[in-house]
Amino acid sequence: MSQGGRTSPEGSGRALSEAYDTALLDLDGVVYAGGEAIAHAVDSLATARTGGMRLAYVTNNALRTPEAVAAHLTELGIRAEASDVVTSAQAVARLIADQVPRGARVLVIGGEGLRVALRERGLEPVESAEDEPVAVVQGYGGPELAWGRFAEASYAIARGVPWFASNTDLTIPSARGIAPGNGAAVEVVRIATGAEPQVAGKPLPPMHRETILRTGAKRPLVVGDRLDTDIEGAFNGGVDSLLVLTGVTDGALLLAAPPQHRPTYVDADLRGLLTGQPEITREGEGFRCGGWTARASVEAGRLEVTGDGGALDGLRALCAAAWTAAGDSGCELDGGKALARLGL
Ligand SMILES: [Mg+2]
């Protein structure tokens, strides 16, 4: 289990797919990117699943229904059913259902994923502030969402109707670049109303709770590419995590991570599920992993690494040096030269 003051990635003598019963996998930057499967994802997931690991796909994107996400995965060659997908739409629908009467009307600013999730919880999606909603929910609506929808939300919220958001990711990756995400849309309504939404998505507890309720995981491993959603969500939920470097996080971000952003394990891609993880040992002033030894040189203001071998081992050793030196904050020592030495 994760604990507050992690100062190093951990080792594992067993393959992670055997040490944990369920992988809670983020999608973008982990399984696919720009609609295409990420290298080694399809084969690694098939092998983990055959070996008995339960795979669940956990996304902050509230636009698509679980059926649509499962169909996309199946298209990429990954066997998945709707029941293997957990979305922030489902998490926010439960959060709302816990606070309003059954059958209550909820004003929806967002897409089909939200409407389906609300109905699943016995709530009635409505489209206008004049429909007497008892809650407003806002989720990513895609590029077609009309500006007038934000006005609709604002009218209801200004009357005191409680406001919920599926997630607050400020950006969303697309094939053509970075686009405004639901967090940016939430800011629009926040500026108009001065109100504050209740939020469900990663890294907040309602999303983790939804995932555990739906998968029944006893010993889950969160697998993600973002420190401030996936890894922090695992930290908040008190479960272990694997960071893969196929998405938005690079070595420099990882070395600078404050405690709640430090993953239990680090690997290049989803092949990391199928292997054990090397131990990191203290060696004098430094930390050794595989053929590499890393240390924090506070006098020189930088991190240093010597040795040779696999770059990932060097990165793990550097994490131990950086996180130990930083304690409860983020490491401010320069890791640039050390990362370049590793080719990262
Ligand atoms: Mg991601």
Tab-separated table of C-alpha atoms and ligand atoms in Angstrom:
chain	number	residue	atom	x	y	z
A	1	MET	CA	0.000	0.000	0.000
A	2	SER	CA	1.070	3.557	-0.645
A	3	GLN	CA	2.098	5.648	2.282
A	4	GLY	CA	2.550	9.365	2.662
A	5	GLY	CA	6.284	9.676	2.612
A	6	ARG	CA	7.352	7.467	-0.297
A	7	THR	CA	10.991	8.299	-1.014
A	8	SER	CA	11.729	5.682	-3.686
A	9	PRO	CA	10.011	3.475	-6.244
A	10	GLU	CA	9.540	-0.037	-4.865
A	11	GLY	CA	10.787	-3.398	-6.077
A	12	SER	CA	8.611	-6.435	-6.725
A	13	GLY	CA	9.896	-9.999	-6.921
A	14	ARG	CA	6.714	-11.063	-8.759
A	15	ALA	CA	5.275	-9.818	-12.014
A	16	LEU	CA	2.878	-6.973	-11.205
A	17	SER	CA	0.124	-8.839	-13.075
A	18	GLU	CA	0.482	-11.591	-10.448
A	19	ALA	CA	1.064	-9.382	-7.411
A	20	TYR	CA	-2.199	-7.425	-8.010
A	21	ASP	CA	-5.664	-8.783	-8.848
A	22	THR	CA	-6.912	-5.842	-10.936
A	23	ALA	CA	-5.276	-3.224	-13.138
A	24	LEU	CA	-7.157	0.095	-13.137
A	25	LEU	CA	-5.899	1.432	-16.445
A	26	ASP	CA	-6.049	4.990	-17.639
A	27	LEU	CA	-6.691	5.174	-21.392
A	28	ASP	CA	-5.126	8.204	-23.082
A	29	GLY	CA	-1.342	7.990	-22.987
A	30	VAL	CA	-1.459	4.480	-21.525
A	31	VAL	CA	-3.531	2.258	-23.829
A	32	TYR	CA	-3.958	4.579	-26.811
A	33	ALA	CA	-2.908	7.969	-28.110
A	34	GLY	CA	-4.663	9.909	-30.856
A	35	GLY	CA	-6.937	6.925	-31.490
A	36	GLU	CA	-4.055	4.469	-32.096
A	37	ALA	CA	-2.912	1.763	-29.685
A	38	ILE	CA	0.339	2.566	-27.893
A	39	ALA	CA	3.270	0.239	-28.658
A	40	HIS	CA	3.140	-3.042	-26.685
A	41	ALA	CA	-0.265	-2.220	-25.155
A	42	VAL	CA	-2.336	-4.788	-27.053
A	43	ASP	CA	0.027	-7.727	-26.462
A	44	SER	CA	0.819	-6.837	-22.849
A	45	LEU	CA	-2.842	-6.488	-21.877
A	46	ALA	CA	-3.753	-9.772	-23.580
A	47	THR	CA	-0.971	-11.575	-21.697
A	48	ALA	CA	-1.911	-10.019	-18.342
A	49	ARG	CA	-5.555	-10.946	-18.855
A	50	THR	CA	-4.738	-14.521	-19.876
A	51	GLY	CA	-2.648	-14.787	-16.723
A	52	GLY	CA	-5.721	-13.979	-14.623
A	53	MET	CA	-5.431	-10.249	-14.002
A	54	ARG	CA	-8.719	-8.342	-14.187
A	55	LEU	CA	-8.420	-5.306	-16.456
A	56	ALA	CA	-10.574	-2.226	-15.989
A	57	TYR	CA	-10.365	0.976	-18.009
A	58	VAL	CA	-10.844	4.120	-15.980
A	59	THR	CA	-11.374	7.409	-17.784
A	60	ASN	CA	-12.105	10.981	-16.714
A	61	ASN	CA	-13.739	11.576	-20.101
A	62	ALA	CA	-17.515	11.738	-19.530
A	63	LEU	CA	-18.478	12.172	-23.182
A	64	ARG	CA	-18.485	8.596	-24.377
A	65	THR	CA	-20.566	5.780	-22.920
A	66	PRO	CA	-18.832	2.644	-21.566
A	67	GLU	CA	-20.220	0.810	-24.621
A	68	ALA	CA	-18.504	3.277	-26.966
A	69	VAL	CA	-15.200	3.051	-25.080
A	70	ALA	CA	-15.328	-0.766	-25.102
A	71	ALA	CA	-16.079	-0.751	-28.834
A	72	HIS	CA	-13.067	1.483	-29.461
A	73	LEU	CA	-10.818	-0.830	-27.427
A	74	THR	CA	-12.149	-3.881	-29.270
A	75	GLU	CA	-11.405	-2.131	-32.572
A	76	LEU	CA	-7.796	-1.696	-31.432
A	77	GLY	CA	-7.576	-5.427	-30.686
A	78	ILE	CA	-8.141	-5.208	-26.911
A	79	ARG	CA	-10.910	-7.449	-25.620
A	80	ALA	CA	-13.201	-5.296	-23.504
A	81	GLU	CA	-16.858	-5.070	-22.576
A	82	ALA	CA	-18.848	-2.111	-21.310
A	83	SER	CA	-18.638	-3.528	-17.778
A	84	ASP	CA	-14.823	-3.239	-17.958
A	85	VAL	CA	-15.056	0.549	-18.366
A	86	VAL	CA	-15.481	3.082	-15.558
A	87	THR	CA	-16.078	6.739	-16.438
A	88	SER	CA	-16.251	9.982	-14.489
A	89	ALA	CA	-19.847	10.247	-15.738
A	90	GLN	CA	-20.702	7.170	-13.676
A	91	ALA	CA	-18.846	8.534	-10.661
A	92	VAL	CA	-20.590	11.905	-10.777
A	93	ALA	CA	-24.007	10.268	-11.334
A	94	ARG	CA	-23.535	8.283	-8.099
A	95	LEU	CA	-22.340	11.412	-6.285
A	96	ILE	CA	-25.556	13.199	-7.366
A	97	ALA	CA	-27.814	10.216	-6.633
A	98	ASP	CA	-26.475	10.131	-3.053
A	99	GLN	CA	-27.747	13.697	-2.528
A	100	VAL	CA	-31.075	14.005	-4.388
A	101	PRO	CA	-34.353	12.014	-4.400
A	102	ARG	CA	-34.728	9.090	-6.793
A	103	GLY	CA	-36.185	10.147	-10.134
A	104	ALA	CA	-35.003	13.746	-9.650
A	105	ARG	CA	-34.345	15.970	-12.652
A	106	VAL	CA	-30.756	16.845	-13.460
A	107	LEU	CA	-29.766	19.541	-15.954
A	108	VAL	CA	-27.076	18.055	-18.227
A	109	ILE	CA	-24.326	20.117	-19.814
A	110	GLY	CA	-22.357	17.476	-21.683
A	111	GLY	CA	-22.723	14.393	-23.817
A	112	GLU	CA	-24.422	11.030	-24.074
A	113	GLY	CA	-22.132	9.417	-21.495
A	114	LEU	CA	-23.571	11.668	-18.786
A	115	ARG	CA	-27.197	11.064	-19.770
A	116	VAL	CA	-26.766	7.283	-19.790
A	117	ALA	CA	-24.989	7.370	-16.414
A	118	LEU	CA	-27.745	9.497	-14.826
A	119	ARG	CA	-30.486	7.166	-16.069
A	120	GLU	CA	-28.549	4.192	-14.718
A	121	ARG	CA	-28.828	5.801	-11.242
A	122	GLY	CA	-32.567	6.471	-11.656
A	123	LEU	CA	-32.198	10.187	-12.388
A	124	GLU	CA	-33.888	12.097	-15.200
A	125	PRO	CA	-31.637	14.138	-17.510
A	126	VAL	CA	-33.200	17.455	-18.585
A	127	GLU	CA	-31.967	20.126	-20.965
A	128	SER	CA	-33.241	23.462	-19.616
A	129	ALA	CA	-32.973	25.480	-16.419
A	130	GLU	CA	-36.764	25.904	-16.811
A	131	ASP	CA	-37.274	22.135	-16.346
A	132	GLU	CA	-36.945	22.544	-12.547
A	133	PRO	CA	-33.736	20.557	-12.123
A	134	VAL	CA	-32.536	19.790	-8.558
A	135	ALA	CA	-28.917	19.500	-9.737
A	136	VAL	CA	-26.711	20.665	-12.598
A	137	VAL	CA	-24.026	18.353	-13.975
A	138	GLN	CA	-21.272	19.392	-16.323
A	139	GLY	CA	-19.081	16.976	-18.290
A	140	TYR	CA	-16.981	17.156	-21.434
A	141	GLY	CA	-19.348	17.834	-24.341
A	142	GLY	CA	-16.992	17.587	-27.294
A	143	PRO	CA	-16.399	20.234	-29.953
A	144	GLU	CA	-20.113	20.525	-30.817
A	145	LEU	CA	-21.241	21.669	-27.361
A	146	ALA	CA	-22.983	25.011	-27.843
A	147	TRP	CA	-21.948	28.060	-25.804
A	148	GLY	CA	-25.590	28.498	-24.750
A	149	ARG	CA	-25.300	25.356	-22.619
A	150	PHE	CA	-23.007	27.228	-20.229
A	151	ALA	CA	-25.662	29.945	-19.965
A	152	GLU	CA	-28.260	27.280	-19.149
A	153	ALA	CA	-26.061	25.923	-16.340
A	154	SER	CA	-25.426	29.437	-15.040
A	155	TYR	CA	-29.148	30.307	-14.829
A	156	ALA	CA	-29.879	27.246	-12.684
A	157	ILE	CA	-26.787	27.594	-10.489
A	158	ALA	CA	-27.577	31.286	-9.872
A	159	ARG	CA	-30.908	30.145	-8.377
A	160	GLY	CA	-29.037	27.973	-5.923
A	161	VAL	CA	-29.280	24.591	-7.699
A	162	PRO	CA	-26.251	22.471	-6.648
A	163	TRP	CA	-23.570	22.114	-9.322
A	164	PHE	CA	-21.584	18.958	-10.092
A	165	ALA	CA	-18.703	18.332	-12.519
A	166	SER	CA	-17.556	14.975	-13.863
A	167	ASN	CA	-13.914	16.104	-13.807
A	168	THR	CA	-11.795	19.227	-14.037
A	169	ASP	CA	-9.026	18.262	-16.505
A	170	LEU	CA	-8.204	21.633	-18.048
A	171	THR	CA	-7.101	20.144	-21.366
A	172	ILE	CA	-7.911	17.134	-23.520
A	173	PRO	CA	-5.498	15.661	-26.074
A	174	SER	CA	-6.754	15.371	-29.641
A	175	ALA	CA	-5.198	14.170	-32.883
A	176	ARG	CA	-4.553	17.817	-33.852
A	177	GLY	CA	-3.164	19.049	-30.546
A	178	ILE	CA	-4.251	20.084	-27.068
A	179	ALA	CA	-7.863	21.285	-26.755
A	180	PRO	CA	-9.810	22.813	-23.830
A	181	GLY	CA	-11.147	20.076	-21.554
A	182	ASN	CA	-14.076	19.973	-19.137
A	183	GLY	CA	-12.049	21.852	-16.533
A	184	ALA	CA	-11.873	24.811	-18.902
A	185	ALA	CA	-15.657	24.637	-19.435
A	186	VAL	CA	-16.169	24.491	-15.660
A	187	GLU	CA	-14.086	27.680	-15.344
A	188	VAL	CA	-16.462	29.424	-17.770
A	189	VAL	CA	-19.442	28.641	-15.527
A	190	ARG	CA	-17.460	29.406	-12.376
A	191	ILE	CA	-16.642	32.884	-13.713
A	192	ALA	CA	-20.302	33.504	-14.564
A	193	THR	CA	-21.701	32.264	-11.240
A	194	GLY	CA	-18.976	32.502	-8.610
A	195	ALA	CA	-20.157	29.044	-7.487
A	196	GLU	CA	-18.047	25.968	-6.750
A	197	PRO	CA	-18.885	22.519	-8.194
A	198	GLN	CA	-18.605	19.155	-6.461
A	199	VAL	CA	-16.153	17.166	-8.608
A	200	ALA	CA	-16.044	13.372	-9.069
A	201	GLY	CA	-13.140	12.561	-11.423
A	202	LYS	CA	-9.536	11.554	-10.832
A	203	PRO	CA	-7.721	12.338	-8.557
A	204	LEU	CA	-10.738	12.717	-6.241
A	205	PRO	CA	-12.198	9.946	-4.069
A	206	PRO	CA	-15.623	9.558	-5.818
A	207	MET	CA	-13.898	8.227	-8.957
A	208	HIS	CA	-11.728	5.769	-7.043
A	209	ARG	CA	-14.747	4.635	-5.027
A	210	GLU	CA	-16.753	4.087	-8.239
A	211	THR	CA	-13.908	2.041	-9.708
A	212	ILE	CA	-13.597	-0.195	-6.660
A	213	LEU	CA	-17.393	-0.653	-6.409
A	214	ARG	CA	-17.632	-1.662	-10.064
A	215	THR	CA	-14.566	-3.937	-10.256
A	216	GLY	CA	-14.655	-5.467	-6.785
A	217	ALA	CA	-10.857	-5.196	-6.776
A	218	LYS	CA	-9.201	-6.419	-3.583
A	219	ARG	CA	-5.650	-5.543	-4.517
A	220	PRO	CA	-5.776	-2.996	-7.336
A	221	LEU	CA	-2.904	-1.419	-9.220
A	222	VAL	CA	-3.599	1.974	-10.781
A	223	VAL	CA	-1.786	2.313	-14.129
A	224	GLY	CA	-1.493	5.793	-15.573
A	225	ASP	CA	0.558	8.422	-17.359
A	226	ARG	CA	-0.427	11.569	-15.418
A	227	LEU	CA	0.932	12.400	-12.000
A	228	ASP	CA	-1.831	14.854	-10.978
A	229	THR	CA	-4.764	12.598	-11.912
A	230	ASP	CA	-3.848	8.891	-12.085
A	231	ILE	CA	-1.023	8.772	-9.562
A	232	GLU	CA	-2.553	11.284	-7.147
A	233	GLY	CA	-5.858	9.400	-7.416
A	234	ALA	CA	-4.089	6.196	-6.336
A	235	PHE	CA	-2.388	8.082	-3.508
A	236	ASN	CA	-5.732	9.490	-2.312
A	237	GLY	CA	-7.285	6.017	-2.528
A	238	GLY	CA	-4.387	4.422	-0.614
A	239	VAL	CA	-3.502	1.965	-3.398
A	240	ASP	CA	-0.344	1.251	-5.385
A	241	SER	CA	0.374	2.699	-8.820
A	242	LEU	CA	2.468	2.131	-11.918
A	243	LEU	CA	3.533	5.146	-13.982
A	244	VAL	CA	4.188	4.448	-17.667
A	245	LEU	CA	6.215	6.900	-19.725
A	246	THR	CA	4.088	6.634	-22.889
A	247	GLY	CA	2.016	9.732	-22.119
A	248	VAL	CA	2.443	13.197	-20.672
A	249	THR	CA	5.035	12.532	-17.948
A	250	ASP	CA	8.759	12.715	-18.667
A	251	GLY	CA	11.747	12.048	-16.423
A	252	ALA	CA	12.087	15.662	-15.272
A	253	LEU	CA	8.442	15.843	-14.104
A	254	LEU	CA	8.808	12.539	-12.286
A	255	LEU	CA	11.976	13.580	-10.451
A	256	ALA	CA	10.277	16.814	-9.304
A	257	ALA	CA	7.141	15.005	-8.052
A	258	PRO	CA	5.848	15.943	-4.584
A	259	PRO	CA	4.837	12.989	-2.354
A	260	GLN	CA	1.230	12.650	-3.611
A	261	HIS	CA	2.515	12.414	-7.215
A	262	ARG	CA	5.100	9.662	-6.629
A	263	PRO	CA	4.141	6.309	-8.164
A	264	THR	CA	4.944	2.974	-6.522
A	265	TYR	CA	6.554	1.715	-9.745
A	266	VAL	CA	7.882	3.271	-12.942
A	267	ASP	CA	8.172	1.563	-16.313
A	268	ALA	CA	8.500	2.476	-19.970
A	269	ASP	CA	5.168	1.062	-21.143
A	270	LEU	CA	2.585	-1.633	-20.376
A	271	ARG	CA	5.181	-4.406	-20.673
A	272	GLY	CA	5.945	-3.335	-17.114
A	273	LEU	CA	2.796	-5.178	-15.991
A	274	LEU	CA	4.333	-8.507	-16.971
A	275	THR	CA	7.622	-8.233	-15.134
A	276	GLY	CA	8.859	-7.799	-11.606
A	277	GLN	CA	10.389	-4.501	-10.585
A	278	PRO	CA	14.031	-4.100	-9.526
A	279	GLU	CA	14.952	-3.286	-5.929
A	280	ILE	CA	16.569	0.045	-5.176
A	281	THR	CA	19.186	-0.089	-2.459
A	282	ARG	CA	20.971	2.547	-0.472
A	283	GLU	CA	24.705	2.693	-1.233
A	284	GLY	CA	26.579	5.198	0.897
A	285	GLU	CA	25.327	8.628	-0.059
A	286	GLY	CA	23.574	7.267	-3.120
A	287	PHE	CA	20.946	4.828	-4.394
A	288	ARG	CA	21.631	1.863	-6.610
A	289	CYS	CA	19.290	0.227	-9.123
A	290	GLY	CA	20.660	-2.306	-11.610
A	291	GLY	CA	23.950	-0.954	-12.940
A	292	TRP	CA	23.293	2.662	-11.959
A	293	THR	CA	24.008	4.677	-8.828
A	294	ALA	CA	22.360	8.071	-8.307
A	295	ARG	CA	22.906	10.773	-5.728
A	296	ALA	CA	21.655	14.234	-4.919
A	297	SER	CA	24.442	16.794	-4.824
A	298	VAL	CA	22.939	19.678	-2.866
A	299	GLU	CA	26.233	21.657	-3.094
A	300	ALA	CA	26.212	21.412	-6.911
A	301	GLY	CA	22.425	21.862	-7.038
A	302	ARG	CA	21.934	18.809	-9.206
A	303	LEU	CA	21.244	15.103	-9.412
A	304	GLU	CA	24.044	12.802	-10.585
A	305	VAL	CA	24.050	9.283	-11.971
A	306	THR	CA	26.948	6.954	-12.767
A	307	GLY	CA	27.197	3.420	-14.116
A	308	ASP	CA	25.541	1.731	-17.032
A	309	GLY	CA	22.685	-0.576	-17.974
A	310	GLY	CA	19.012	-0.046	-18.712
A	311	ALA	CA	17.905	3.596	-18.673
A	312	LEU	CA	14.835	2.799	-16.575
A	313	ASP	CA	17.017	1.489	-13.749
A	314	GLY	CA	18.950	4.747	-13.840
A	315	LEU	CA	15.694	6.702	-13.661
A	316	ARG	CA	14.494	4.626	-10.695
A	317	ALA	CA	17.774	5.292	-8.864
A	318	LEU	CA	17.434	9.014	-9.647
A	319	CYS	CA	13.865	9.012	-8.302
A	320	ALA	CA	15.118	7.607	-5.005
A	321	ALA	CA	17.854	10.259	-4.798
A	322	ALA	CA	15.512	13.120	-5.769
A	323	TRP	CA	12.536	12.107	-3.611
A	324	THR	CA	14.716	11.427	-0.562
A	325	ALA	CA	16.406	14.816	-0.925
A	326	ALA	CA	13.072	16.605	-1.426
A	327	GLY	CA	11.212	15.025	1.487
A	328	ASP	CA	7.681	16.438	1.660
A	329	SER	CA	8.030	18.849	-1.262
A	330	GLY	CA	9.097	18.554	-4.904
A	331	CYS	CA	12.826	18.177	-5.715
A	332	GLU	CA	14.318	21.402	-7.048
A	333	LEU	CA	17.739	19.967	-7.954
A	334	ASP	CA	18.599	19.986	-11.667
A	335	GLY	CA	18.200	16.523	-13.160
A	336	GLY	CA	18.797	17.532	-16.771
A	337	LYS	CA	22.362	16.267	-17.143
A	338	ALA	CA	21.633	12.998	-15.352
A	339	LEU	CA	18.588	12.325	-17.535
A	340	ALA	CA	20.618	13.120	-20.666
A	341	ARG	CA	23.267	10.620	-19.478
A	342	LEU	CA	20.474	8.009	-19.442
A	343	GLY	CA	19.231	9.081	-22.857
A	344	LEU	CA	15.886	10.170	-21.322
B	1	MG	MG	-3.799	9.615	-19.484
